[in-house]
Each structure stands twice: as structure tokens, then as C-alpha cells.
Amino acid sequence: MEVLALQGSPRLSGNTQTLLNAFLGGLPSEAQIHRYNVSKLNVHPCTSCYACKNLGRCVISDDMKLLYPALAKHPLVIIATPIYFYGFSAQLKAVVDRCQTFWNNPQTRIDSRTSVLLLTGGAADKSRAGRDAVESCARIFCECIGAPLKHTLAALGTDANPAVEQQELLTQAAILAKELSAN
Ligand SMILES: Cc1cc2nc3c(=O)[nH]c(=O)nc-3n(C[C@H](O)[C@H](O)[C@H](O)COP(=O)(O)O)c2cc1C
């Protein structure tokens, strides 16, 4: 099984990476993991030029050329992001907006795949407002790429309780990965 993992935090040893590591660690050894730290890529924000609508493809030349084929076809897509002001990290949001081309050209993607959202947030978020806001953005994005969002796991309250200490959740992430790879 090919798995695309987009890690949206610029902190390469932070909470989001920890949660993503736990998830990927649950995949079988034969899984082919295509993992990207998005902050290390050169991805320009969408300029709303509408080339994707008029020409059928994005005309900005940058590292999205690595991600477009993977976003279009890998059966399992993992979106890992810290909550930034109730949204994705800016680095990940640039990737998300550049996927407007899949919205305009749905024939360029394979449908009926699966996405998983891995979230981390500093606040305890008792009202779930932060988690729900990011999840609803992720839901529309995952629809757009043809891999509807099936699961969300959230390490919240990381200011007081870093993800590395949320052992139960990390175990849950590994179990979810194992289950998804068995399907
Ligand atoms: C710019 C910025 C905005 C943030 N906004 C929120 C927020 O709205 N809600 C929240 O719970 N945490 C917020 N946080 C905290 C991060 O989500 C939290 O520390 C997260 O675990 C960081 O993950 P990382 O260690 O992978 O970078 C914010 C952090 C930054 C830097």
C-alpha cells in the first residue's frame, strides 16, 4: 500500500511529527510511505490565476510537482498539522489551496481513497472549537482530492501535555494505521 503523509509543522521534532511517527509506525513494513515535511518544500501560495480552470493544470512551477501525482493517486493520505489560529499551518495551507486544480479537474484524480487527519493543538480545547474548525477544512480538502476524510486523531493540550506523553493516543494512532492497512 502506498501512503502519502504530509507533515505540516515547521517543528521537525514537535508534537505533530510525534503523532505522525506513531501512526506510520503502525503500518506494515511493506507499506511504501511517501512522507514530506511541507515546511522543507518550496510551495508558492495559490495566486488565483485560474489557469487550473482554463488550462486544466496549475502553471506555478515549484515542489507541488512532487505532491500532485501523490495526492491524485495514493490510496491512503495522511494530513498532519498543528492547529494555528483554528486552521492549518500556513505551510500546509499553501499546499491545500494549490489543490484547487483537483476541484476544477476532478478527472485528474483517483476517487474513493481514504484520508486521515492528525491534529495537534496547544489548548485543551474543551469546546472542540479548534478541532472542529480544522476538521471541517480538512473534510472539504479531502473531498476535493478524492480521498474523503474517514478518521481524525487529535493530540490536544500539548502546552501542558506534549504529544510524546499522550501514550494512549499514540497507541490508538498505531492501531488505526494497522486497521487501515488491513482493509
Ligand atoms: C502561530 C500559532 C498559532 C497557534 N494557534 C493555536 C490555536 O488556535 N489553538 C491551539 O490549541 N493551539 C494553537 N497553537 C499551538 C500549537 O497548535 C501547538 O503547540 C502544537 O502542538 C504545535 O505542534 P508542533 O510541535 O508539531 O509544531 C498555535 C501555535 C502557533 C505557533
CSV table of C-alpha atoms and ligand atoms in Angstrom, one decimal:
chain,number,residue,atom,x,y,z
A,1,MET,CA,0.0,0.0,0.0
A,2,GLU,CA,1.3,3.5,-0.9
A,3,VAL,CA,0.8,6.1,1.8
A,4,LEU,CA,1.2,9.9,1.4
A,5,ALA,CA,2.0,11.7,4.6
A,6,LEU,CA,2.1,15.5,4.7
A,7,GLN,CA,3.6,16.8,7.9
A,8,GLY,CA,2.6,20.4,8.3
A,9,SER,CA,4.6,21.7,11.3
A,10,PRO,CA,7.8,23.6,10.8
A,11,ARG,CA,9.0,22.0,14.1
A,12,LEU,CA,10.6,18.8,12.8
A,13,SER,CA,10.7,17.1,16.3
A,14,GLY,CA,7.5,18.5,17.6
A,15,ASN,CA,4.1,17.2,18.6
A,16,THR,CA,2.8,16.7,15.1
A,17,GLN,CA,5.8,14.7,14.0
A,18,THR,CA,5.4,12.6,17.1
A,19,LEU,CA,1.8,11.8,16.4
A,20,LEU,CA,2.6,11.1,12.7
A,21,ASN,CA,5.5,8.8,13.7
A,22,ALA,CA,3.2,6.8,15.9
A,23,PHE,CA,0.7,6.4,13.1
A,24,LEU,CA,3.3,5.5,10.5
A,25,GLY,CA,4.9,3.1,12.9
A,26,GLY,CA,1.7,1.1,12.9
A,27,LEU,CA,1.9,0.4,9.2
A,28,PRO,CA,3.2,-2.9,8.0
A,29,SER,CA,6.9,-2.9,6.9
A,30,GLU,CA,5.9,-3.4,3.2
A,31,ALA,CA,3.9,-0.1,3.1
A,32,GLN,CA,5.5,2.4,0.8
A,33,ILE,CA,5.5,5.6,2.7
A,34,HIS,CA,5.9,8.9,0.9
A,35,ARG,CA,6.5,11.4,3.6
A,36,TYR,CA,7.0,15.1,3.2
A,37,ASN,CA,7.8,17.8,5.8
A,38,VAL,CA,5.9,20.5,4.0
A,39,SER,CA,7.9,23.3,5.5
A,40,LYS,CA,11.0,22.0,3.7
A,41,LEU,CA,9.3,22.2,0.3
A,42,ASN,CA,9.1,25.2,-1.9
A,43,VAL,CA,5.3,25.7,-2.4
A,44,HIS,CA,4.1,29.1,-3.5
A,45,PRO,CA,0.6,30.1,-2.3
A,46,CYS,CA,-2.2,30.0,-4.9
A,47,THR,CA,-2.4,33.2,-6.9
A,48,SER,CA,-6.0,32.7,-8.1
A,49,CYS,CA,-4.8,32.9,-11.8
A,50,TYR,CA,-7.5,30.3,-12.7
A,51,ALA,CA,-5.1,28.5,-15.1
A,52,CYS,CA,-6.2,25.3,-13.5
A,53,LYS,CA,-9.8,26.1,-14.6
A,54,ASN,CA,-8.8,27.5,-18.0
A,55,LEU,CA,-5.9,25.2,-19.0
A,56,GLY,CA,-6.7,22.2,-16.8
A,57,ARG,CA,-3.5,22.3,-14.7
A,58,CYS,CA,-1.6,24.5,-12.3
A,59,VAL,CA,1.0,26.6,-14.0
A,60,ILE,CA,3.1,27.5,-11.0
A,61,SER,CA,6.4,25.6,-11.2
A,62,ASP,CA,7.6,24.5,-7.7
A,63,ASP,CA,7.6,21.5,-5.4
A,64,MET,CA,3.9,20.8,-5.9
A,65,LYS,CA,5.2,18.8,-8.9
A,66,LEU,CA,6.2,16.2,-6.3
A,67,LEU,CA,2.9,16.3,-4.5
A,68,TYR,CA,0.3,16.4,-7.3
A,69,PRO,CA,0.8,12.9,-8.5
A,70,ALA,CA,0.9,11.5,-5.0
A,71,LEU,CA,-2.2,13.5,-3.9
A,72,ALA,CA,-4.0,12.2,-7.0
A,73,LYS,CA,-3.4,8.5,-6.5
A,74,HIS,CA,-2.1,7.2,-3.3
A,75,PRO,CA,-4.8,5.1,-1.5
A,76,LEU,CA,-4.1,6.5,1.9
A,77,VAL,CA,-3.4,10.2,2.5
A,78,ILE,CA,-2.4,11.4,6.0
A,79,ILE,CA,-2.7,15.1,6.8
A,80,ALA,CA,-0.8,16.0,9.9
A,81,THR,CA,-0.9,19.6,11.2
A,82,PRO,CA,-0.7,21.7,14.3
A,83,ILE,CA,-3.7,24.0,14.9
A,84,TYR,CA,-2.7,27.5,14.0
A,85,PHE,CA,-5.4,30.0,14.9
A,86,TYR,CA,-8.1,27.4,14.3
A,87,GLY,CA,-6.7,26.5,10.9
A,88,PHE,CA,-3.9,24.5,9.2
A,89,SER,CA,-0.3,25.7,9.5
A,90,ALA,CA,0.5,28.3,6.7
A,91,GLN,CA,2.9,25.8,5.1
A,92,LEU,CA,0.2,23.2,4.8
A,93,LYS,CA,-2.5,25.7,3.8
A,94,ALA,CA,-0.4,26.7,0.8
A,95,VAL,CA,-0.5,23.0,-0.4
A,96,VAL,CA,-4.2,22.8,0.3
A,97,ASP,CA,-5.0,25.9,-1.8
A,98,ARG,CA,-2.9,24.7,-4.7
A,99,CYS,CA,-5.2,21.7,-4.8
A,100,GLN,CA,-7.9,23.9,-6.3
A,101,THR,CA,-6.8,22.2,-9.5
A,102,PHE,CA,-8.4,18.9,-8.4
A,103,TRP,CA,-11.6,20.9,-7.7
A,104,ASN,CA,-11.6,22.2,-11.3
A,105,ASN,CA,-10.3,19.0,-12.8
A,106,PRO,CA,-11.7,16.1,-10.9
A,107,GLN,CA,-10.8,13.7,-13.7
A,108,THR,CA,-7.1,14.1,-12.8
A,109,ARG,CA,-7.5,12.2,-9.5
A,110,ILE,CA,-8.5,8.7,-8.5
A,111,ASP,CA,-11.6,8.7,-6.3
A,112,SER,CA,-12.8,6.6,-3.3
A,113,ARG,CA,-9.5,6.7,-1.5
A,114,THR,CA,-9.1,7.5,2.3
A,115,SER,CA,-7.7,10.3,4.3
A,116,VAL,CA,-6.8,10.6,8.0
A,117,LEU,CA,-6.3,13.9,9.8
A,118,LEU,CA,-3.7,14.0,12.7
A,119,LEU,CA,-4.1,17.2,14.7
A,120,THR,CA,-2.1,18.8,17.5
A,121,GLY,CA,-3.1,21.8,19.5
A,122,GLY,CA,-1.7,23.6,22.5
A,123,ALA,CA,-5.0,24.4,24.2
A,124,ALA,CA,-7.2,21.8,25.9
A,125,ASP,CA,-10.0,22.8,23.5
A,126,LYS,CA,-12.8,21.5,25.8
A,127,SER,CA,-15.4,23.1,23.5
A,128,ARG,CA,-13.8,21.3,20.5
A,129,ALA,CA,-14.0,24.6,18.6
A,130,GLY,CA,-10.4,24.4,17.3
A,131,ARG,CA,-10.6,20.7,16.4
A,132,ASP,CA,-13.9,21.1,14.7
A,133,ALA,CA,-12.7,24.1,12.7
A,134,VAL,CA,-9.7,22.4,11.3
A,135,GLU,CA,-11.6,19.2,10.7
A,136,SER,CA,-14.2,20.9,8.6
A,137,CYS,CA,-11.4,22.5,6.4
A,138,ALA,CA,-9.8,19.0,6.1
A,139,ARG,CA,-13.1,17.5,5.2
A,140,ILE,CA,-13.6,19.7,2.2
A,141,PHE,CA,-10.0,19.4,1.2
A,142,CYS,CA,-10.0,15.6,1.3
A,143,GLU,CA,-13.2,15.5,-0.8
A,144,CYS,CA,-11.5,17.8,-3.3
A,145,ILE,CA,-8.6,15.4,-3.8
A,146,GLY,CA,-10.9,12.3,-4.0
A,147,ALA,CA,-9.9,10.8,-0.6
A,148,PRO,CA,-12.7,11.5,1.8
A,149,LEU,CA,-11.8,12.1,5.5
A,150,LYS,CA,-12.5,8.9,7.5
A,151,HIS,CA,-10.7,9.4,10.8
A,152,THR,CA,-9.4,12.3,12.9
A,153,LEU,CA,-7.0,11.8,15.8
A,154,ALA,CA,-6.1,14.9,17.9
A,155,ALA,CA,-3.4,15.4,20.5
A,156,LEU,CA,-4.7,18.5,22.3
A,157,GLY,CA,-3.5,20.3,25.3
A,158,THR,CA,0.1,19.9,24.2
A,159,ASP,CA,1.2,23.1,26.0
A,160,ALA,CA,0.7,21.2,29.3
A,161,ASN,CA,0.9,17.7,28.0
A,162,PRO,CA,3.2,17.2,24.9
A,163,ALA,CA,2.2,14.5,22.4
A,164,VAL,CA,5.1,12.3,23.4
A,165,GLU,CA,3.4,12.0,26.9
A,166,GLN,CA,0.0,11.1,25.4
A,167,GLN,CA,0.8,7.4,25.2
A,168,GLU,CA,-2.8,6.2,24.9
A,169,LEU,CA,-3.4,8.4,21.8
A,170,LEU,CA,-0.1,7.3,20.2
A,171,THR,CA,-1.1,3.7,20.7
A,172,GLN,CA,-4.5,4.5,19.2
A,173,ALA,CA,-2.7,6.0,16.1
A,174,ALA,CA,-0.7,2.9,15.6
A,175,ILE,CA,-3.8,0.7,15.9
A,176,LEU,CA,-5.7,2.8,13.4
A,177,ALA,CA,-2.8,2.6,10.9
A,178,LYS,CA,-2.7,-1.2,11.2
A,179,GLU,CA,-6.5,-1.4,10.7
A,180,LEU,CA,-6.5,0.8,7.7
A,181,SER,CA,-3.7,-1.1,6.1
A,182,ALA,CA,-5.6,-4.4,6.6
A,183,ASN,CA,-8.6,-3.1,4.6
B,1,LIG,C1,1.1,30.6,15.1
B,1,LIG,C2,0.5,29.6,16.1
B,1,LIG,C3,-0.9,29.6,16.3
B,1,LIG,C4,-1.4,28.6,17.2
B,1,LIG,N1,-2.8,28.6,17.3
B,1,LIG,C5,-3.4,27.6,18.1
B,1,LIG,C6,-4.8,27.5,18.2
B,1,LIG,O1,-5.6,28.2,17.6
B,1,LIG,N2,-5.3,26.5,19.1
B,1,LIG,C7,-4.4,25.7,19.8
B,1,LIG,O2,-4.9,24.8,20.5
B,1,LIG,N3,-3.1,25.8,19.7
B,1,LIG,C8,-2.5,26.7,18.9
B,1,LIG,N4,-1.2,26.8,18.7
B,1,LIG,C9,-0.3,25.8,19.4
B,1,LIG,C10,0.1,24.7,18.6
B,1,LIG,O3,-1.0,24.1,17.8
B,1,LIG,C11,0.7,23.5,19.4
B,1,LIG,O4,1.8,24.0,20.2
B,1,LIG,C12,1.0,22.3,18.6
B,1,LIG,O5,1.1,21.2,19.4
B,1,LIG,C13,2.4,22.6,17.9
B,1,LIG,O6,2.7,21.4,17.2
B,1,LIG,P1,4.2,21.1,16.7
B,1,LIG,O7,5.0,20.9,18.0
B,1,LIG,O8,4.2,19.9,15.8
B,1,LIG,O9,4.7,22.3,16.0
B,1,LIG,C14,-0.6,27.7,17.9
B,1,LIG,C15,0.8,27.8,17.7
B,1,LIG,C16,1.3,28.7,16.8
B,1,LIG,C17,2.8,28.8,16.6
